Short mmCIF file of N, CA and C in Angstrom, two decimals:
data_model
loop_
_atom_site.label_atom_id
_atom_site.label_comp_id
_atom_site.label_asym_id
_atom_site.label_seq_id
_atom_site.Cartn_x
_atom_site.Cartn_y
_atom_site.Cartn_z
N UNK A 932 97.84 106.76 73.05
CA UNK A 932 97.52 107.78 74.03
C UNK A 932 96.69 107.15 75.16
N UNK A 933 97.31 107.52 76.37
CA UNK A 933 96.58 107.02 77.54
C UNK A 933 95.22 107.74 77.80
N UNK A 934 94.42 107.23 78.49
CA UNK A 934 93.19 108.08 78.98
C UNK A 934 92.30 107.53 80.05
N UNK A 935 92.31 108.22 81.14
CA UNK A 935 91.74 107.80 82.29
C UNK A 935 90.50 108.48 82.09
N UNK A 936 89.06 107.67 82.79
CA UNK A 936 88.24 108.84 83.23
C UNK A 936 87.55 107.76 84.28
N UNK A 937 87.47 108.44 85.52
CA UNK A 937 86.74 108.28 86.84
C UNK A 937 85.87 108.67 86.81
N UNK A 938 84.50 107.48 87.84
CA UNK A 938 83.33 107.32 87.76
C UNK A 938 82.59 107.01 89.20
N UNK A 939 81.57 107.28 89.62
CA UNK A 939 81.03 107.62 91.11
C UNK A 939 81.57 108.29 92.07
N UNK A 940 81.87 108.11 92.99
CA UNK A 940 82.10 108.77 94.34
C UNK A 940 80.95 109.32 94.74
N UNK A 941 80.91 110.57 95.42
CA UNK A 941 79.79 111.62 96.25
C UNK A 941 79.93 111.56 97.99
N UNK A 942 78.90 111.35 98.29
CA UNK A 942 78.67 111.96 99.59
C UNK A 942 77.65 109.96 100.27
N UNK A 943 78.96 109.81 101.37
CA UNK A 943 78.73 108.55 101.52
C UNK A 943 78.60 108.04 103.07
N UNK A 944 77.77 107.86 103.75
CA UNK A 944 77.51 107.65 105.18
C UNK A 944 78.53 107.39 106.04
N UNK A 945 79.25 107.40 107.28
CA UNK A 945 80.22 106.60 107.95
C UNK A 945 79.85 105.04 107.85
N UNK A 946 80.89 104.04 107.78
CA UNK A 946 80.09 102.82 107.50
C UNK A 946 79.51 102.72 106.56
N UNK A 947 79.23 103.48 105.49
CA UNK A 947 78.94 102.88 103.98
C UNK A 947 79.91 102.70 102.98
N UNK A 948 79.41 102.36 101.97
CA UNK A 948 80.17 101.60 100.75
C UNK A 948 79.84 102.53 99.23
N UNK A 949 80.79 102.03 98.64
CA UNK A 949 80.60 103.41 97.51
C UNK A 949 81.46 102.10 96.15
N UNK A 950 81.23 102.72 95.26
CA UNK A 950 82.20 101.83 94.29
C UNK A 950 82.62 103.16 93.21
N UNK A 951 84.42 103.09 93.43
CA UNK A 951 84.58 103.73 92.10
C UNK A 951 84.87 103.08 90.64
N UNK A 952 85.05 103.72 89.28
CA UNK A 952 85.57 103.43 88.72
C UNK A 952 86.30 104.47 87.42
N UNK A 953 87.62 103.17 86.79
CA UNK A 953 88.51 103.93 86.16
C UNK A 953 88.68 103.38 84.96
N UNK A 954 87.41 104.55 83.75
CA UNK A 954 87.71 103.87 82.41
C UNK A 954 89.14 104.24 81.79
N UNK A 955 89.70 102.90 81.14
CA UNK A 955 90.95 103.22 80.59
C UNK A 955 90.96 102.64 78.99
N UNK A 956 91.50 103.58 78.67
CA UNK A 956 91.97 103.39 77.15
C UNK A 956 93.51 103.67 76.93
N UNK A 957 94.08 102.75 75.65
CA UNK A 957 95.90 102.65 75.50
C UNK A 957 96.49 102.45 76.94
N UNK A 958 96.20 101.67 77.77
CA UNK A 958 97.08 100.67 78.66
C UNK A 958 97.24 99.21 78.12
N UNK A 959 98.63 98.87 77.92
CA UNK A 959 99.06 98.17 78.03
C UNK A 959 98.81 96.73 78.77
N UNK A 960 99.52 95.36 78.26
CA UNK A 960 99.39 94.65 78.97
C UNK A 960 100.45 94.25 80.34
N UNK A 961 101.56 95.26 79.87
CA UNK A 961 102.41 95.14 81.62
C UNK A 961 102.21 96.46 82.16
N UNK A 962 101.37 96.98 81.57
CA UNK A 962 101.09 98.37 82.91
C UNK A 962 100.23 97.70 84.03
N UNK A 963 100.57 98.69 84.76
CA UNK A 963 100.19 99.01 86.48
C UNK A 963 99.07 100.28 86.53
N UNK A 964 98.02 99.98 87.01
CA UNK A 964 97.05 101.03 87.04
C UNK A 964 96.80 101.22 88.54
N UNK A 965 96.17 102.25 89.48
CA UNK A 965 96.45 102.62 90.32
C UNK A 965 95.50 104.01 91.16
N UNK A 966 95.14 103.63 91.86
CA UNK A 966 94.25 104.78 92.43
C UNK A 966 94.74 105.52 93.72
N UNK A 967 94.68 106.70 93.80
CA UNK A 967 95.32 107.21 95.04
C UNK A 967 94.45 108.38 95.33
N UNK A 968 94.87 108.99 96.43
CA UNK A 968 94.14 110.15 97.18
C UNK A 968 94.31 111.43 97.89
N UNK A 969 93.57 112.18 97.94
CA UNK A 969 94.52 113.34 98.36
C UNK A 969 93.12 114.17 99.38
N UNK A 970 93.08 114.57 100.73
CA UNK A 970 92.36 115.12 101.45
C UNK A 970 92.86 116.38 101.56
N UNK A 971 92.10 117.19 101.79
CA UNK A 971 92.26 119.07 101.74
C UNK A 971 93.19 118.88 102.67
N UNK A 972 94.63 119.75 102.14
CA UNK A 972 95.71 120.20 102.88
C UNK A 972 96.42 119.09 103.07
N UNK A 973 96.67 118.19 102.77
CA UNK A 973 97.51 117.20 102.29
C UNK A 973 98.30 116.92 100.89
N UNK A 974 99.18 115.93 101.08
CA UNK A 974 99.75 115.41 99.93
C UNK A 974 98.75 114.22 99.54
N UNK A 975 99.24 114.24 98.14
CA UNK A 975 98.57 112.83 97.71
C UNK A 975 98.93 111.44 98.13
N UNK A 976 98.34 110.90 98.26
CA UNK A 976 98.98 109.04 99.01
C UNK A 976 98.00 108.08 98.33
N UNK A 977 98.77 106.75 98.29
CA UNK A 977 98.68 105.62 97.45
C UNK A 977 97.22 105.04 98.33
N UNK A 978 96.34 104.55 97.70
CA UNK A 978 95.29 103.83 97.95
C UNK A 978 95.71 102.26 97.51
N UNK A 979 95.47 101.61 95.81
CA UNK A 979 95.56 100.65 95.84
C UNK A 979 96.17 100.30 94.58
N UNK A 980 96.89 99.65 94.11
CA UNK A 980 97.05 99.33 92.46
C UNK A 980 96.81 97.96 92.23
N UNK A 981 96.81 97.90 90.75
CA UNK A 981 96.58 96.49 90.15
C UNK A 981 97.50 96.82 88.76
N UNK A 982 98.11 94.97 88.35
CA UNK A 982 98.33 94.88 87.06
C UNK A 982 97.27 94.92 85.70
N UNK A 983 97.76 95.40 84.97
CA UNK A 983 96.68 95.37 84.21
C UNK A 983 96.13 94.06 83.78
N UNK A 984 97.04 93.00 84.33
CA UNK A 984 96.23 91.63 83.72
C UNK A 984 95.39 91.22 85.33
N UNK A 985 95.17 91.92 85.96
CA UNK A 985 94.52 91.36 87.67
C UNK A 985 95.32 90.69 88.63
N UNK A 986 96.50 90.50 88.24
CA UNK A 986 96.87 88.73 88.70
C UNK A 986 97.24 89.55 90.12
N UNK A 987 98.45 90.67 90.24
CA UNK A 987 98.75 90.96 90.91
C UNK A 987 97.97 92.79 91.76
N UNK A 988 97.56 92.65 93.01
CA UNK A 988 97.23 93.76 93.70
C UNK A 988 98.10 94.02 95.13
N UNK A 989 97.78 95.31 94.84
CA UNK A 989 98.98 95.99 96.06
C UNK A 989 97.58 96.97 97.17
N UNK A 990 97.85 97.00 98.11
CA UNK A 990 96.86 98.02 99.29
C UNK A 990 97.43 98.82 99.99
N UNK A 991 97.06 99.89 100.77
CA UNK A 991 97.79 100.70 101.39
C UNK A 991 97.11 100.14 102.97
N UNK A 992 98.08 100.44 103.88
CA UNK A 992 97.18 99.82 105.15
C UNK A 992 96.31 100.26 105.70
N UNK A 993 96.19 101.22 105.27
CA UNK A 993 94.72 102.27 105.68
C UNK A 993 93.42 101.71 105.33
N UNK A 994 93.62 100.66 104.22
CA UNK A 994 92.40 100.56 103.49
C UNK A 994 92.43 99.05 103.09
N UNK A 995 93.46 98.42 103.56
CA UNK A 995 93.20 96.97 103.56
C UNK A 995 91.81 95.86 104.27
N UNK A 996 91.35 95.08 103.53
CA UNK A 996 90.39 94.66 104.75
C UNK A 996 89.14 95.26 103.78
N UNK A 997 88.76 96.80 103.64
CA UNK A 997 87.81 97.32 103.38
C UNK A 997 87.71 97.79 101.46
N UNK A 998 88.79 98.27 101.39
CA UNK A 998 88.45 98.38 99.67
C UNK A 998 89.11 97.09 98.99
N UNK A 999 88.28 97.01 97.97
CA UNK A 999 88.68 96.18 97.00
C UNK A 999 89.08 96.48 95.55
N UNK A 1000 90.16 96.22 94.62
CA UNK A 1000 90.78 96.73 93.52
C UNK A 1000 90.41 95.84 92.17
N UNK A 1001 89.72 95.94 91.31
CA UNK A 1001 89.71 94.85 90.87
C UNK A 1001 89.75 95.54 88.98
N UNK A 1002 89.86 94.56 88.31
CA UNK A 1002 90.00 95.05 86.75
C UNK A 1002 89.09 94.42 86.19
N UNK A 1003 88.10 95.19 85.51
CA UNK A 1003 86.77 94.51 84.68
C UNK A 1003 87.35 94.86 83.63
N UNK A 1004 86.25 93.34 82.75
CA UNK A 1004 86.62 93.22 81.29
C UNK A 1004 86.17 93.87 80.51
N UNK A 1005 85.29 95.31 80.77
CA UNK A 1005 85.61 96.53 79.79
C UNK A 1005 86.45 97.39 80.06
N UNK A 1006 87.65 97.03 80.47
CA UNK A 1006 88.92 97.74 80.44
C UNK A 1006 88.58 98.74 81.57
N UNK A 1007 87.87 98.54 82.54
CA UNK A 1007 87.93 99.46 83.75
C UNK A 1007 88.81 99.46 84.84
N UNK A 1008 89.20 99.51 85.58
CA UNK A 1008 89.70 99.40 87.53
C UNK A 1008 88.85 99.76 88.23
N UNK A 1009 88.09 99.18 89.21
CA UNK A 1009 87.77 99.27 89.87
C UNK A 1009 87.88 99.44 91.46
N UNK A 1010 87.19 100.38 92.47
CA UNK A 1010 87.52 100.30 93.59
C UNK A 1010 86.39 100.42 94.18
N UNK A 1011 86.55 99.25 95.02
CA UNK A 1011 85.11 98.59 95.84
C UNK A 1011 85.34 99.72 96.87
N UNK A 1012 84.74 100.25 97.72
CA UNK A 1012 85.24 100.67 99.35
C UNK A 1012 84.20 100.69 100.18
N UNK A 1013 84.21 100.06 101.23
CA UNK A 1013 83.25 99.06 102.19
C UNK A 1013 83.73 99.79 103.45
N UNK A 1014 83.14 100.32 104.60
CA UNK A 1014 83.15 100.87 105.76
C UNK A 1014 84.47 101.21 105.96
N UNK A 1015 83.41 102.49 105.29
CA UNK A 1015 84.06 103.86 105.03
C UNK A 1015 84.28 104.62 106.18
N UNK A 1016 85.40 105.30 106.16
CA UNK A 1016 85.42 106.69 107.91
C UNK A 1016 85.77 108.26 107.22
N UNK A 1017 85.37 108.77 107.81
CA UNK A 1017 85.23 110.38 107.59
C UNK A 1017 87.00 110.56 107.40
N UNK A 1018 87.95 109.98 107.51
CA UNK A 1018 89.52 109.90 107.06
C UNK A 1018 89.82 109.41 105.60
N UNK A 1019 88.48 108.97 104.99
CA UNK A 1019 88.58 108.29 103.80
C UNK A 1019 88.17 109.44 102.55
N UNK A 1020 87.38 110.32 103.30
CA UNK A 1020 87.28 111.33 102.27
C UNK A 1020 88.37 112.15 101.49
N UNK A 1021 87.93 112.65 100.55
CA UNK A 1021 89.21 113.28 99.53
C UNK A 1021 88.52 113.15 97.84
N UNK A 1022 90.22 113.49 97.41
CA UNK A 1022 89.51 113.31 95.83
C UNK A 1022 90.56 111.78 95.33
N UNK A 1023 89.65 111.15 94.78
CA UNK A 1023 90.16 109.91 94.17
C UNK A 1023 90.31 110.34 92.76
N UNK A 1024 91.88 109.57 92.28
CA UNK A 1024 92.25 109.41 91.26
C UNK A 1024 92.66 108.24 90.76
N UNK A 1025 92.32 107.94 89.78
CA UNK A 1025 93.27 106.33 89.18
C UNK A 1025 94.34 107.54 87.89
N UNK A 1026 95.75 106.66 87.94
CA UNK A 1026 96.51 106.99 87.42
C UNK A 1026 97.48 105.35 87.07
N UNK A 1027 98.39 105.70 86.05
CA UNK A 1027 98.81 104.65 85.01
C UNK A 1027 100.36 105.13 85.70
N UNK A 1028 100.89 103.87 86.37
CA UNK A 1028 102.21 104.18 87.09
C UNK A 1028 102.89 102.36 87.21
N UNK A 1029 103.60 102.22 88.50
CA UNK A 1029 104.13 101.00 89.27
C UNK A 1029 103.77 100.77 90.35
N UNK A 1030 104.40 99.85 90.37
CA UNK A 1030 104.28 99.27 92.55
C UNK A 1030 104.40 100.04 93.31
N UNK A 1031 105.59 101.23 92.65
CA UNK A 1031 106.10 101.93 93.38
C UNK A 1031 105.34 102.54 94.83
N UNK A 1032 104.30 103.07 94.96
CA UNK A 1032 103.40 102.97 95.49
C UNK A 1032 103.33 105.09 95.47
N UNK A 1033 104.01 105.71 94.58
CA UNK A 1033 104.41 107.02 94.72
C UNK A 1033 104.14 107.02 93.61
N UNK A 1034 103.15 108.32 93.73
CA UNK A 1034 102.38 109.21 92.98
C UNK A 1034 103.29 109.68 91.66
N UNK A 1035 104.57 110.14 92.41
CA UNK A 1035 105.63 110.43 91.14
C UNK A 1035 105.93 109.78 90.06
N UNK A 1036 105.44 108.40 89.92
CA UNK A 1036 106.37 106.93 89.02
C UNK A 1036 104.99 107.12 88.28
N UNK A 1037 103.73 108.20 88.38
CA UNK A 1037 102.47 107.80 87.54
C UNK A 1037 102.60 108.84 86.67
N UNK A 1038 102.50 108.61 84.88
CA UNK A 1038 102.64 109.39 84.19
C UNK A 1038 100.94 109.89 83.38
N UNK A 1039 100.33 109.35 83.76
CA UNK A 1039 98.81 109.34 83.56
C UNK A 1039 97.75 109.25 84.11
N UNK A 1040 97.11 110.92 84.12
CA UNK A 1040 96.30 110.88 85.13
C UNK A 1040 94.62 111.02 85.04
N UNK A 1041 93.56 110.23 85.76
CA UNK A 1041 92.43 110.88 85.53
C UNK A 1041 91.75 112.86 86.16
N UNK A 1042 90.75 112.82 86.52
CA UNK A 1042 90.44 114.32 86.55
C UNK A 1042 90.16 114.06 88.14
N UNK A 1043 90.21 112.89 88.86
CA UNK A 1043 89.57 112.66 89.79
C UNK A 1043 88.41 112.64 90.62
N UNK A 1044 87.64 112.40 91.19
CA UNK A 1044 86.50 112.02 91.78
C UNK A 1044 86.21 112.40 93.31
N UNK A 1045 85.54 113.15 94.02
CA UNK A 1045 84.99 113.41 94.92
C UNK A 1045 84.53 112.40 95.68
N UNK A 1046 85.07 112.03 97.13
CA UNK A 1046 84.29 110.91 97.65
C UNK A 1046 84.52 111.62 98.91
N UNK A 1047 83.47 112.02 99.99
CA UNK A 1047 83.25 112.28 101.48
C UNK A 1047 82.37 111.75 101.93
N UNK A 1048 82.80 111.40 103.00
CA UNK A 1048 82.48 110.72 103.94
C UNK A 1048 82.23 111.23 105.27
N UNK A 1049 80.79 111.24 105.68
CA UNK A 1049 80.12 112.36 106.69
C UNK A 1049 79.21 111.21 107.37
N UNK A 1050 78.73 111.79 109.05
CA UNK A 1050 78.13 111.53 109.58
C UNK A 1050 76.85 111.82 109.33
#
């Protein structure tokens, strides 16, 4: 059984930095883990993924440059995010999917996380 659970976010300056994270339990060693986002009155869209062994990471261009994806060795994912813009706010989720880079190909999801971003 898969199990996500997401960790930090809140209420984060323009130009500040925040770190999330995504404890996982029953992933695999060729799964794809994966964080994405969704702002009020929108669809959800791809932020960043990783393999579960690190080797390989994927970014969305919105957020290249500034977040970072990374997999710690207590089985977490991590997402760095470094100057931040009030477009970055929403609710973050890590979910257990592919490259695909679509929300649809993820069959496992966390509860997601609150991150805004205000002047």
């Amino acid at each position: 059984q898969v199990q996500l659970t997401e960790s930090g976010g809140g209420f984060v300056p323009v130009g500040g930095s925040t770190r999330l994270s995504c404890a996982a339990s029953g992933v695999g060693f060729s799964d794809v883990v994966g964080w994405f986002r969704q702002a009020p009155g929108k669809d959800r869209e791809f932020v960043a993924t990783i393999s579960w062994t690190g080797v390989i990471t994927d970014y969305a261009d919105s957020v290249k440059g500034r977040f970072t994806i990374s997999r710690d060795i207590k089985n977490s994912v991590d997402l760095q995010m470094n100057s931040l813009k009030p477009e970055d706010t929403g609710v973050y989720s890590c979910a257990r999917g592919s490259f695909s880079r679509s929300p649809a190909t993820s069959d496992y999801w966390g509860q997601g996380t609150q991150v805004t971003v205000s002047s």
